[in-house]
mmCIF file of C-alpha atoms in Angstrom:
data_model
loop_
_atom_site.group_PDB
_atom_site.id
_atom_site.type_symbol
_atom_site.label_atom_id
_atom_site.label_comp_id
_atom_site.label_asym_id
_atom_site.label_seq_id
_atom_site.Cartn_x
_atom_site.Cartn_y
_atom_site.Cartn_z
ATOM 1 C CA UNK A 1 0.356 17.852 -14.849
ATOM 2 C CA UNK A 2 -0.362 18.956 -11.310
ATOM 3 C CA UNK A 3 -4.065 18.156 -11.549
ATOM 4 C CA UNK A 4 -3.318 14.644 -12.917
ATOM 5 C CA UNK A 5 -0.843 13.749 -10.147
ATOM 6 C CA UNK A 6 -3.350 12.792 -7.403
ATOM 7 C CA UNK A 7 -5.228 10.392 -9.696
ATOM 8 C CA UNK A 8 -2.017 8.868 -11.016
ATOM 9 C CA UNK A 9 -0.615 8.436 -7.503
ATOM 10 C CA UNK A 10 -3.522 6.145 -6.620
ATOM 11 C CA UNK A 11 -2.787 3.853 -9.578
ATOM 12 C CA UNK A 12 0.875 3.097 -8.773
ATOM 13 C CA UNK A 13 1.929 0.747 -5.949
ATOM 14 C CA UNK A 14 3.656 2.700 -3.166
ATOM 15 C CA UNK A 15 5.959 -0.255 -2.441
ATOM 16 C CA UNK A 16 7.189 -1.498 -5.831
ATOM 17 C CA UNK A 17 5.922 0.974 -8.458
ATOM 18 C CA UNK A 18 3.811 -1.594 -10.326
ATOM 19 C CA UNK A 19 0.249 -0.761 -11.424
ATOM 20 C CA UNK A 20 -1.986 -0.794 -8.358
ATOM 21 C CA UNK A 21 -5.171 0.648 -6.940
ATOM 22 C CA UNK A 22 -6.403 2.299 -3.747
ATOM 23 C CA UNK A 23 -6.954 -0.306 -1.041
ATOM 24 C CA UNK A 24 -7.269 -0.689 2.698
ATOM 25 C CA UNK A 25 -5.771 -3.436 4.817
ATOM 26 C CA UNK A 26 -8.009 -6.511 4.580
ATOM 27 C CA UNK A 27 -10.362 -4.417 2.408
ATOM 28 C CA UNK A 28 -11.774 -2.702 5.525
ATOM 29 C CA UNK A 29 -14.063 0.065 4.189
ATOM 30 C CA UNK A 30 -12.987 2.436 7.003
ATOM 31 C CA UNK A 31 -9.242 1.744 6.990
ATOM 32 C CA UNK A 32 -6.261 3.801 5.869
ATOM 33 C CA UNK A 33 -6.125 3.927 2.042
ATOM 34 C CA UNK A 34 -2.882 3.242 0.175
ATOM 35 C CA UNK A 35 -2.106 2.459 -3.464
ATOM 36 C CA UNK A 36 -1.018 -1.192 -3.535
ATOM 37 C CA UNK A 37 -0.607 -3.798 -6.316
ATOM 38 C CA UNK A 38 -1.924 -7.380 -6.205
ATOM 39 C CA UNK A 39 1.559 -8.745 -5.384
ATOM 40 C CA UNK A 40 2.228 -6.463 -2.394
ATOM 41 C CA UNK A 41 -1.327 -6.555 -0.975
ATOM 42 C CA UNK A 42 -1.017 -9.794 1.067
ATOM 43 C CA UNK A 43 2.194 -8.679 2.830
ATOM 44 C CA UNK A 44 0.821 -5.173 3.477
ATOM 45 C CA UNK A 45 -2.496 -6.536 4.821
ATOM 46 C CA UNK A 46 -0.644 -8.713 7.348
ATOM 47 C CA UNK A 47 1.627 -5.819 8.449
ATOM 48 C CA UNK A 48 4.750 -7.467 6.975
ATOM 49 C CA UNK A 49 5.355 -4.739 4.378
ATOM 50 C CA UNK A 50 5.759 -1.115 5.421
ATOM 51 C CA UNK A 51 7.500 2.137 4.554
ATOM 52 C CA UNK A 52 9.658 3.567 7.330
ATOM 53 C CA UNK A 53 11.136 7.047 6.605
ATOM 54 C CA UNK A 54 10.994 6.556 2.843
ATOM 55 C CA UNK A 55 12.427 3.006 2.782
ATOM 56 C CA UNK A 56 10.344 -0.105 2.034
ATOM 57 C CA UNK A 57 10.832 -2.695 4.790
ATOM 58 C CA UNK A 58 9.700 -6.323 4.965
ATOM 59 C CA UNK A 59 9.195 -7.770 8.413
ATOM 60 C CA UNK A 60 9.881 -11.487 8.867
ATOM 61 C CA UNK A 61 7.503 -13.477 10.999
#
């Protein structure tokens, strides 16, 4: 179980728990990697979706 956890953590969206994949903001090859689904990706890429001390926050623009 412990050896499977890192691989599984990169296939679950960190924001909503849906199936996701490792991505960077705007698909920058050198950016910070986070597991994100297709639905959450646009908001995360534009810095509108974030996790602040364990709580998912959406910033209005």
